[in-house]
PDB file of N, CA and C in Angstrom:
ATOM      1  N   LYS A   1       0.762  -1.117   0.072  1.00  0.00           N
ATOM      2  CA  LYS A   1       0.008   0.037   0.002  1.00  0.00           C
ATOM      3  C   LYS A   1       1.004   1.242  -0.193  1.00  0.00           C
ATOM      4  N   GLU A   2       1.990   1.295   0.606  1.00  0.00           N
ATOM      5  CA  GLU A   2       2.726   2.386   0.902  1.00  0.00           C
ATOM      6  C   GLU A   2       3.652   2.577  -0.505  1.00  0.00           C
ATOM      7  N   VAL A   3       3.837   1.499  -1.404  1.00  0.00           N
ATOM      8  CA  VAL A   3       4.300   2.152  -2.634  1.00  0.00           C
ATOM      9  C   VAL A   3       3.100   2.910  -3.512  1.00  0.00           C
ATOM     10  N   VAL A   4       1.953   2.314  -3.252  1.00  0.00           N
ATOM     11  CA  VAL A   4       0.986   2.595  -4.595  1.00  0.00           C
ATOM     12  C   VAL A   4       0.911   4.279  -3.650  1.00  0.00           C
ATOM     13  N   MET A   5       0.518   4.397  -2.279  1.00  0.00           N
ATOM     14  CA  MET A   5       0.706   5.908  -1.830  1.00  0.00           C
ATOM     15  C   MET A   5       1.609   7.006  -2.452  1.00  0.00           C
ATOM     16  N   THR A   6       2.683   6.157  -2.313  1.00  0.00           N
ATOM     17  CA  THR A   6       3.879   7.038  -2.631  1.00  0.00           C
ATOM     18  C   THR A   6       3.555   7.375  -4.362  1.00  0.00           C
ATOM     19  N   ALA A   7       3.141   6.588  -4.970  1.00  0.00           N
ATOM     20  CA  ALA A   7       2.952   6.587  -6.487  1.00  0.00           C
ATOM     21  C   ALA A   7       2.135   7.769  -6.651  1.00  0.00           C
ATOM     22  N   VAL A   8       0.854   7.505  -6.341  1.00  0.00           N
ATOM     23  CA  VAL A   8      -0.261   8.360  -6.262  1.00  0.00           C
ATOM     24  C   VAL A   8      -0.209   9.568  -5.949  1.00  0.00           C
ATOM     25  N   ARG A   9       0.805   9.980  -4.924  1.00  0.00           N
ATOM     26  CA  ARG A   9       1.164  11.347  -4.354  1.00  0.00           C
ATOM     27  C   ARG A   9       1.970  11.952  -5.259  1.00  0.00           C
ATOM     28  N   LYS A  10       2.414  11.703  -5.764  1.00  0.00           N
ATOM     29  CA  LYS A  10       3.209  11.809  -7.197  1.00  0.00           C
ATOM     30  C   LYS A  10       2.714  12.341  -8.667  1.00  0.00           C
ATOM     31  N   ASP A  11       1.944  11.589  -9.135  1.00  0.00           N
ATOM     32  CA  ASP A  11       0.921  10.987 -10.164  1.00  0.00           C
ATOM     33  C   ASP A  11       0.161  10.319  -9.989  1.00  0.00           C
ATOM     34  N   GLY A  12      -1.291  11.371  -9.680  1.00  0.00           N
ATOM     35  CA  GLY A  12      -2.511  10.576  -9.585  1.00  0.00           C
ATOM     36  C   GLY A  12      -3.090   9.422 -10.371  1.00  0.00           C
ATOM     37  N   PHE A  13      -2.384   9.389 -11.735  1.00  0.00           N
ATOM     38  CA  PHE A  13      -2.519   8.642 -12.758  1.00  0.00           C
ATOM     39  C   PHE A  13      -2.124   7.350 -12.237  1.00  0.00           C
ATOM     40  N   ALA A  14      -1.389   7.209 -11.242  1.00  0.00           N
ATOM     41  CA  ALA A  14      -0.676   5.845 -10.912  1.00  0.00           C
ATOM     42  C   ALA A  14      -1.895   4.880 -10.434  1.00  0.00           C
ATOM     43  N   LEU A  15      -2.990   5.230  -9.932  1.00  0.00           N
ATOM     44  CA  LEU A  15      -4.452   4.597  -9.800  1.00  0.00           C
ATOM     45  C   LEU A  15      -4.443   3.637 -10.563  1.00  0.00           C
ATOM     46  N   LYS A  16      -3.846   3.423 -11.694  1.00  0.00           N
ATOM     47  CA  LYS A  16      -4.506   2.973 -12.912  1.00  0.00           C
ATOM     48  C   LYS A  16      -3.781   1.452 -12.549  1.00  0.00           C
ATOM     49  N   PHE A  17      -2.668   1.551 -12.197  1.00  0.00           N
ATOM     50  CA  PHE A  17      -1.751   0.824 -11.952  1.00  0.00           C
ATOM     51  C   PHE A  17      -1.997  -0.242 -10.825  1.00  0.00           C
ATOM     52  N   ALA A  18      -2.729   0.134  -9.937  1.00  0.00           N
ATOM     53  CA  ALA A  18      -2.984  -0.291  -8.552  1.00  0.00           C
ATOM     54  C   ALA A  18      -4.173  -1.841  -8.779  1.00  0.00           C
ATOM     55  N   CYS A  19      -3.890  -2.234  -7.559  1.00  0.00           N
ATOM     56  CA  CYS A  19      -4.599  -3.713  -7.791  1.00  0.00           C
ATOM     57  C   CYS A  19      -6.536  -3.370  -7.363  1.00  0.00           C
ATOM     58  N   GLU A  20      -6.920  -3.997  -7.880  1.00  0.00           N
ATOM     59  CA  GLU A  20      -8.290  -3.325  -7.304  1.00  0.00           C
ATOM     60  C   GLU A  20      -8.783  -3.207  -5.626  1.00  0.00           C
ATOM     61  N   THR A  21      -8.427  -4.041  -4.852  1.00  0.00           N
ATOM     62  CA  THR A  21      -8.124  -3.745  -3.718  1.00  0.00           C
ATOM     63  C   THR A  21      -7.763  -2.145  -3.151  1.00  0.00           C
ATOM     64  N   LEU A  22      -6.676  -1.666  -3.834  1.00  0.00           N
ATOM     65  CA  LEU A  22      -6.137  -0.802  -3.514  1.00  0.00           C
ATOM     66  C   LEU A  22      -6.982   0.710  -4.263  1.00  0.00           C
ATOM     67  N   GLN A  23      -7.645   0.276  -5.393  1.00  0.00           N
ATOM     68  CA  GLN A  23      -8.623   1.207  -6.052  1.00  0.00           C
ATOM     69  C   GLN A  23      -9.979   1.247  -5.248  1.00  0.00           C
ATOM     70  N   ALA A  24      -9.673  -0.032  -4.260  1.00  0.00           N
ATOM     71  CA  ALA A  24     -11.230   0.171  -3.493  1.00  0.00           C
ATOM     72  C   ALA A  24     -10.912   1.117  -2.340  1.00  0.00           C
ATOM     73  N   ASP A  25      -9.560   1.119  -1.821  1.00  0.00           N
ATOM     74  CA  ASP A  25      -9.269   1.866  -0.644  1.00  0.00           C
ATOM     75  C   ASP A  25      -9.358   3.517  -0.499  1.00  0.00           C
ATOM     76  N   LYS A  26     -10.370   3.940   0.134  1.00  0.00           N
ATOM     77  CA  LYS A  26     -10.942   5.359   0.033  1.00  0.00           C
ATOM     78  C   LYS A  26      -9.547   6.018   0.550  1.00  0.00           C
ATOM     79  N   LYS A  27      -8.618   6.104   1.283  1.00  0.00           N
ATOM     80  CA  LYS A  27      -7.514   6.838   1.582  1.00  0.00           C
ATOM     81  C   LYS A  27      -6.484   6.848   0.422  1.00  0.00           C
ATOM     82  N   VAL A  28      -6.395   5.998  -0.609  1.00  0.00           N
ATOM     83  CA  VAL A  28      -5.640   6.051  -1.681  1.00  0.00           C
ATOM     84  C   VAL A  28      -6.389   6.695  -2.721  1.00  0.00           C
ATOM     85  N   VAL A  29      -7.623   6.277  -2.762  1.00  0.00           N
ATOM     86  CA  VAL A  29      -8.306   7.297  -3.878  1.00  0.00           C
ATOM     87  C   VAL A  29      -8.264   8.403  -3.660  1.00  0.00           C
ATOM     88  N   MET A  30      -8.600   8.937  -2.605  1.00  0.00           N
ATOM     89  CA  MET A  30      -8.592  10.657  -2.494  1.00  0.00           C
ATOM     90  C   MET A  30      -7.486  10.964  -2.670  1.00  0.00           C
ATOM     91  N   THR A  31      -6.287  10.383  -1.884  1.00  0.00           N
ATOM     92  CA  THR A  31      -4.882  10.877  -2.510  1.00  0.00           C
ATOM     93  C   THR A  31      -4.604  11.208  -3.608  1.00  0.00           C
ATOM     94  N   ALA A  32      -5.098  10.037  -4.609  1.00  0.00           N
ATOM     95  CA  ALA A  32      -4.755  10.191  -6.347  1.00  0.00           C
ATOM     96  C   ALA A  32      -5.955  10.977  -6.654  1.00  0.00           C
ATOM     97  N   ILE A  33      -7.423  11.571  -6.396  1.00  0.00           N
ATOM     98  CA  ILE A  33      -7.645  12.433  -6.970  1.00  0.00           C
ATOM     99  C   ILE A  33      -7.462  13.944  -6.177  1.00  0.00           C
ATOM    100  N   LEU A  34      -6.919  14.041  -5.374  1.00  0.00           N
ATOM    101  CA  LEU A  34      -6.058  15.395  -5.040  1.00  0.00           C
ATOM    102  C   LEU A  34      -5.132  15.614  -5.508  1.00  0.00           C
ATOM    103  N   LYS A  35      -4.421  15.008  -6.314  1.00  0.00           N
ATOM    104  CA  LYS A  35      -3.375  14.979  -6.948  1.00  0.00           C
ATOM    105  C   LYS A  35      -3.738  15.305  -8.618  1.00  0.00           C
ATOM    106  N   GLN A  36      -5.187  14.165  -9.080  1.00  0.00           N
ATOM    107  CA  GLN A  36      -5.055  14.668 -10.406  1.00  0.00           C
ATOM    108  C   GLN A  36      -6.531  13.958 -10.128  1.00  0.00           C
ATOM    109  N   GLY A  37      -7.603  14.877 -10.469  1.00  0.00           N
ATOM    110  CA  GLY A  37      -9.437  14.489 -10.497  1.00  0.00           C
ATOM    111  C   GLY A  37      -9.643  13.213 -11.216  1.00  0.00           C
ATOM    112  N   TYR A  38      -8.924  13.493 -12.518  1.00  0.00           N
ATOM    113  CA  TYR A  38      -9.309  12.689 -13.530  1.00  0.00           C
ATOM    114  C   TYR A  38      -8.948  10.731 -13.085  1.00  0.00           C
ATOM    115  N   ALA A  39      -8.325  10.935 -12.053  1.00  0.00           N
ATOM    116  CA  ALA A  39      -7.997   9.460 -11.584  1.00  0.00           C
ATOM    117  C   ALA A  39      -8.969   8.966 -10.632  1.00  0.00           C
ATOM    118  N   LEU A  40     -10.231   9.645 -11.184  1.00  0.00           N
ATOM    119  CA  LEU A  40     -11.667   8.852 -10.371  1.00  0.00           C
ATOM    120  C   LEU A  40     -11.988   7.750 -11.443  1.00  0.00           C
ATOM    121  N   LYS A  41     -11.296   8.061 -12.497  1.00  0.00           N
ATOM    122  CA  LYS A  41     -11.699   7.055 -13.865  1.00  0.00           C
ATOM    123  C   LYS A  41     -10.782   5.732 -13.179  1.00  0.00           C
ATOM    124  N   PHE A  42     -10.287   5.904 -12.575  1.00  0.00           N
ATOM    125  CA  PHE A  42      -9.889   4.358 -12.017  1.00  0.00           C
ATOM    126  C   PHE A  42      -9.940   3.599 -10.680  1.00  0.00           C
ATOM    127  N   ALA A  43     -10.458   4.566  -9.955  1.00  0.00           N
ATOM    128  CA  ALA A  43     -11.446   4.264  -8.363  1.00  0.00           C
ATOM    129  C   ALA A  43     -12.580   3.124  -9.080  1.00  0.00           C
ATOM    130  N   CYS A  44     -12.850   2.430  -7.769  1.00  0.00           N
ATOM    131  CA  CYS A  44     -13.684   1.631  -7.884  1.00  0.00           C
ATOM    132  C   CYS A  44     -15.191   1.650  -7.957  1.00  0.00           C
ATOM    133  N   LYS A  45     -15.959   1.391  -8.488  1.00  0.00           N
ATOM    134  CA  LYS A  45     -17.377   1.639  -9.162  1.00  0.00           C
ATOM    135  C   LYS A  45     -18.122   2.085  -7.808  1.00  0.00           C
ATOM    136  N   ARG A  46     -18.138   1.889  -6.785  1.00  0.00           N
ATOM    137  CA  ARG A  46     -18.928   2.796  -5.521  1.00  0.00           C
ATOM    138  C   ARG A  46     -18.354   4.094  -5.190  1.00  0.00           C
ATOM    139  N   PHE A  47     -16.783   4.495  -5.286  1.00  0.00           N
ATOM    140  CA  PHE A  47     -16.456   5.614  -5.208  1.00  0.00           C
ATOM    141  C   PHE A  47     -17.113   6.651  -6.147  1.00  0.00           C
ATOM    142  N   ARG A  48     -17.229   6.050  -7.075  1.00  0.00           N
ATOM    143  CA  ARG A  48     -17.987   7.190  -8.336  1.00  0.00           C
ATOM    144  C   ARG A  48     -19.443   7.689  -7.770  1.00  0.00           C
ATOM    145  N   SER A  49     -19.987   7.185  -6.851  1.00  0.00           N
ATOM    146  CA  SER A  49     -21.453   7.456  -6.290  1.00  0.00           C
ATOM    147  C   SER A  49     -20.986   8.345  -4.505  1.00  0.00           C
ATOM    148  N   ASP A  50     -19.746   8.514  -4.511  1.00  0.00           N
ATOM    149  CA  ASP A  50     -19.218   8.849  -3.256  1.00  0.00           C
ATOM    150  C   ASP A  50     -19.571  10.483  -3.608  1.00  0.00           C
ATOM    151  N   LYS A  51     -20.362  11.568  -3.035  1.00  0.00           N
ATOM    152  CA  LYS A  51     -20.172  12.780  -3.226  1.00  0.00           C
ATOM    153  C   LYS A  51     -19.068  13.286  -2.801  1.00  0.00           C
ATOM    154  N   ASN A  52     -18.453  13.013  -1.790  1.00  0.00           N
ATOM    155  CA  ASN A  52     -17.232  13.846  -1.181  1.00  0.00           C
ATOM    156  C   ASN A  52     -16.165  13.565  -2.602  1.00  0.00           C
ATOM    157  N   LEU A  53     -16.005  12.053  -2.347  1.00  0.00           N
ATOM    158  CA  LEU A  53     -14.971  12.015  -3.701  1.00  0.00           C
ATOM    159  C   LEU A  53     -14.804  12.099  -4.649  1.00  0.00           C
ATOM    160  N   VAL A  54     -16.039  12.588  -5.403  1.00  0.00           N
ATOM    161  CA  VAL A  54     -16.303  13.365  -6.577  1.00  0.00           C
ATOM    162  C   VAL A  54     -16.372  14.514  -7.339  1.00  0.00           C
ATOM    163  N   LEU A  55     -16.673  15.485  -5.711  1.00  0.00           N
ATOM    164  CA  LEU A  55     -16.293  16.722  -5.573  1.00  0.00           C
ATOM    165  C   LEU A  55     -14.934  17.159  -5.418  1.00  0.00           C
ATOM    166  N   GLU A  56     -14.518  16.372  -4.917  1.00  0.00           N
ATOM    167  CA  GLU A  56     -12.672  16.941  -5.033  1.00  0.00           C
ATOM    168  C   GLU A  56     -12.363  16.587  -6.142  1.00  0.00           C
ATOM    169  N   ALA A  57     -12.461  15.401  -6.939  1.00  0.00           N
ATOM    170  CA  ALA A  57     -12.070  15.316  -8.248  1.00  0.00           C
ATOM    171  C   ALA A  57     -12.363  16.132  -9.425  1.00  0.00           C
ATOM    172  N   VAL A  58     -13.856  16.657  -8.862  1.00  0.00           N
ATOM    173  CA  VAL A  58     -14.211  18.138 -10.326  1.00  0.00           C
ATOM    174  C   VAL A  58     -13.704  18.860 -10.218  1.00  0.00           C
ATOM    175  N   ARG A  59     -13.363  19.549  -8.654  1.00  0.00           N
ATOM    176  CA  ARG A  59     -12.542  20.389  -8.331  1.00  0.00           C
ATOM    177  C   ARG A  59     -11.416  20.405  -9.044  1.00  0.00           C
ATOM    178  N   GLN A  60     -10.929  19.294  -9.080  1.00  0.00           N
ATOM    179  CA  GLN A  60      -9.126  19.178  -9.754  1.00  0.00           C
ATOM    180  C   GLN A  60      -9.445  19.112 -11.048  1.00  0.00           C
ATOM    181  N   HIS A  61     -10.650  18.128 -11.778  1.00  0.00           N
ATOM    182  CA  HIS A  61     -10.457  18.490 -13.080  1.00  0.00           C
ATOM    183  C   HIS A  61     -12.277  18.480 -13.490  1.00  0.00           C
ATOM    184  N   GLY A  62     -12.344  19.460 -14.178  1.00  0.00           N
ATOM    185  CA  GLY A  62     -13.900  19.319 -14.432  1.00  0.00           C
ATOM    186  C   GLY A  62     -14.440  18.347 -15.098  1.00  0.00           C
ATOM    187  N   ARG A  63     -13.844  17.711 -15.810  1.00  0.00           N
ATOM    188  CA  ARG A  63     -14.425  16.952 -17.027  1.00  0.00           C
ATOM    189  C   ARG A  63     -14.078  15.596 -16.149  1.00  0.00           C
ATOM    190  N   ALA A  64     -13.772  15.370 -15.244  1.00  0.00           N
ATOM    191  CA  ALA A  64     -13.701  13.819 -14.128  1.00  0.00           C
ATOM    192  C   ALA A  64     -15.237  14.106 -13.959  1.00  0.00           C
ATOM    193  N   LEU A  65     -16.232  14.642 -14.563  1.00  0.00           N
ATOM    194  CA  LEU A  65     -17.259  14.716 -13.625  1.00  0.00           C
ATOM    195  C   LEU A  65     -17.986  13.214 -14.603  1.00  0.00           C
ATOM    196  N   ARG A  66     -17.827  13.233 -15.925  1.00  0.00           N
ATOM    197  CA  ARG A  66     -17.846  11.826 -16.661  1.00  0.00           C
ATOM    198  C   ARG A  66     -17.607  10.751 -16.128  1.00  0.00           C
ATOM    199  N   PHE A  67     -16.727  10.585 -15.104  1.00  0.00           N
ATOM    200  CA  PHE A  67     -16.916   8.996 -14.180  1.00  0.00           C
ATOM    201  C   PHE A  67     -17.718   9.297 -13.089  1.00  0.00           C
ATOM    202  N   ALA A  68     -18.703  10.316 -12.709  1.00  0.00           N
ATOM    203  CA  ALA A  68     -19.087  10.274 -11.587  1.00  0.00           C
ATOM    204  C   ALA A  68     -20.430   9.411 -11.986  1.00  0.00           C
ATOM    205  N   SER A  69     -21.084   8.662 -10.931  1.00  0.00           N
ATOM    206  CA  SER A  69     -22.482   8.350 -11.285  1.00  0.00           C
ATOM    207  C   SER A  69     -23.625   8.817 -11.858  1.00  0.00           C
ATOM    208  N   ASP A  70     -24.529   8.419 -12.348  1.00  0.00           N
ATOM    209  CA  ASP A  70     -25.656   8.773 -13.186  1.00  0.00           C
ATOM    210  C   ASP A  70     -26.234  10.122 -11.864  1.00  0.00           C
ATOM    211  N   THR A  71     -26.407   9.553 -10.826  1.00  0.00           N
ATOM    212  CA  THR A  71     -26.993  10.631  -9.784  1.00  0.00           C
ATOM    213  C   THR A  71     -25.984  11.915  -9.601  1.00  0.00           C
ATOM    214  N   LEU A  72     -24.919  11.473  -9.277  1.00  0.00           N
ATOM    215  CA  LEU A  72     -24.147  12.637  -9.275  1.00  0.00           C
ATOM    216  C   LEU A  72     -23.938  13.639 -10.462  1.00  0.00           C
ATOM    217  N   ARG A  73     -23.942  12.957 -11.590  1.00  0.00           N
ATOM    218  CA  ARG A  73     -23.505  13.895 -12.853  1.00  0.00           C
ATOM    219  C   ARG A  73     -24.710  14.728 -12.757  1.00  0.00           C
ATOM    220  N   THR A  74     -25.580  14.428 -12.399  1.00  0.00           N
ATOM    221  CA  THR A  74     -27.140  15.855 -12.255  1.00  0.00           C
ATOM    222  C   THR A  74     -27.431  16.353 -10.734  1.00  0.00           C
ATOM    223  N   ASP A  75     -26.213  15.905 -10.077  1.00  0.00           N
ATOM    224  CA  ASP A  75     -26.336  16.888  -8.604  1.00  0.00           C
ATOM    225  C   ASP A  75     -25.923  18.267  -9.070  1.00  0.00           C
ATOM    226  N   ARG A  76     -26.611  19.079  -8.626  1.00  0.00           N
ATOM    227  CA  ARG A  76     -26.421  20.694  -8.724  1.00  0.00           C
ATOM    228  C   ARG A  76     -25.182  21.131  -8.184  1.00  0.00           C
ATOM    229  N   GLN A  77     -24.638  20.797  -6.923  1.00  0.00           N
ATOM    230  CA  GLN A  77     -23.378  21.110  -6.220  1.00  0.00           C
ATOM    231  C   GLN A  77     -22.507  20.503  -7.025  1.00  0.00           C
ATOM    232  N   VAL A  78     -22.006  19.155  -7.546  1.00  0.00           N
ATOM    233  CA  VAL A  78     -20.997  18.743  -8.379  1.00  0.00           C
ATOM    234  C   VAL A  78     -20.931  18.894  -9.720  1.00  0.00           C
ATOM    235  N   VAL A  79     -22.464  19.544 -10.464  1.00  0.00           N
ATOM    236  CA  VAL A  79     -22.325  19.774 -11.759  1.00  0.00           C
ATOM    237  C   VAL A  79     -21.520  21.136 -11.603  1.00  0.00           C
ATOM    238  N   LEU A  80     -22.132  22.251 -10.760  1.00  0.00           N
ATOM    239  CA  LEU A  80     -21.478  23.483 -10.492  1.00  0.00           C
ATOM    240  C   LEU A  80     -19.770  23.589 -10.642  1.00  0.00           C
ATOM    241  N   ALA A  81     -19.028  22.626  -9.051  1.00  0.00           N
ATOM    242  CA  ALA A  81     -18.320  22.566  -8.809  1.00  0.00           C
ATOM    243  C   ALA A  81     -17.168  22.456 -10.357  1.00  0.00           C
ATOM    244  N   ALA A  82     -17.897  21.185 -11.057  1.00  0.00           N
ATOM    245  CA  ALA A  82     -17.505  21.049 -12.351  1.00  0.00           C
ATOM    246  C   ALA A  82     -17.141  22.006 -13.423  1.00  0.00           C
ATOM    247  N   VAL A  83     -18.208  22.768 -13.633  1.00  0.00           N
ATOM    248  CA  VAL A  83     -18.827  24.108 -14.447  1.00  0.00           C
ATOM    249  C   VAL A  83     -17.664  24.666 -14.353  1.00  0.00           C
ATOM    250  N   SER A  84     -17.283  25.533 -13.189  1.00  0.00           N
ATOM    251  CA  SER A  84     -16.671  26.413 -12.078  1.00  0.00           C
ATOM    252  C   SER A  84     -15.122  26.241 -12.164  1.00  0.00           C
ATOM    253  N   GLN A  85     -14.935  24.788 -12.514  1.00  0.00           N
ATOM    254  CA  GLN A  85     -13.367  24.489 -12.301  1.00  0.00           C
ATOM    255  C   GLN A  85     -12.942  24.429 -13.984  1.00  0.00           C
ATOM    256  N   ASP A  86     -13.865  24.011 -14.744  1.00  0.00           N
ATOM    257  CA  ASP A  86     -13.590  23.780 -15.987  1.00  0.00           C
ATOM    258  C   ASP A  86     -13.980  24.840 -17.161  1.00  0.00           C
ATOM    259  N   GLY A  87     -14.743  25.485 -16.750  1.00  0.00           N
ATOM    260  CA  GLY A  87     -15.266  26.758 -17.233  1.00  0.00           C
ATOM    261  C   GLY A  87     -16.066  26.370 -18.696  1.00  0.00           C
ATOM    262  N   SER A  88     -16.489  25.091 -19.009  1.00  0.00           N
ATOM    263  CA  SER A  88     -17.415  24.986 -20.103  1.00  0.00           C
ATOM    264  C   SER A  88     -18.662  23.977 -19.538  1.00  0.00           C
TER     265      SER A  88
END
């Protein structure tokens, strides 16, 4: 876990190469998202429904909204955060 944590601290996209267990570890995923919001793409499916994680992701990279659950893709707060970051 520490090797993956070190990797995602440097590059959130490193989450792509983590095992499924670590892609389902909230601390690992949040660390990756804080570095690169688009890393939400590599998080386990249940985290795509976690409003706090998704908000952090779209604040970092507005277009990460595409990886959020259907419900959160229509959530006003999440959409506004994404648009505010991305501008489009």
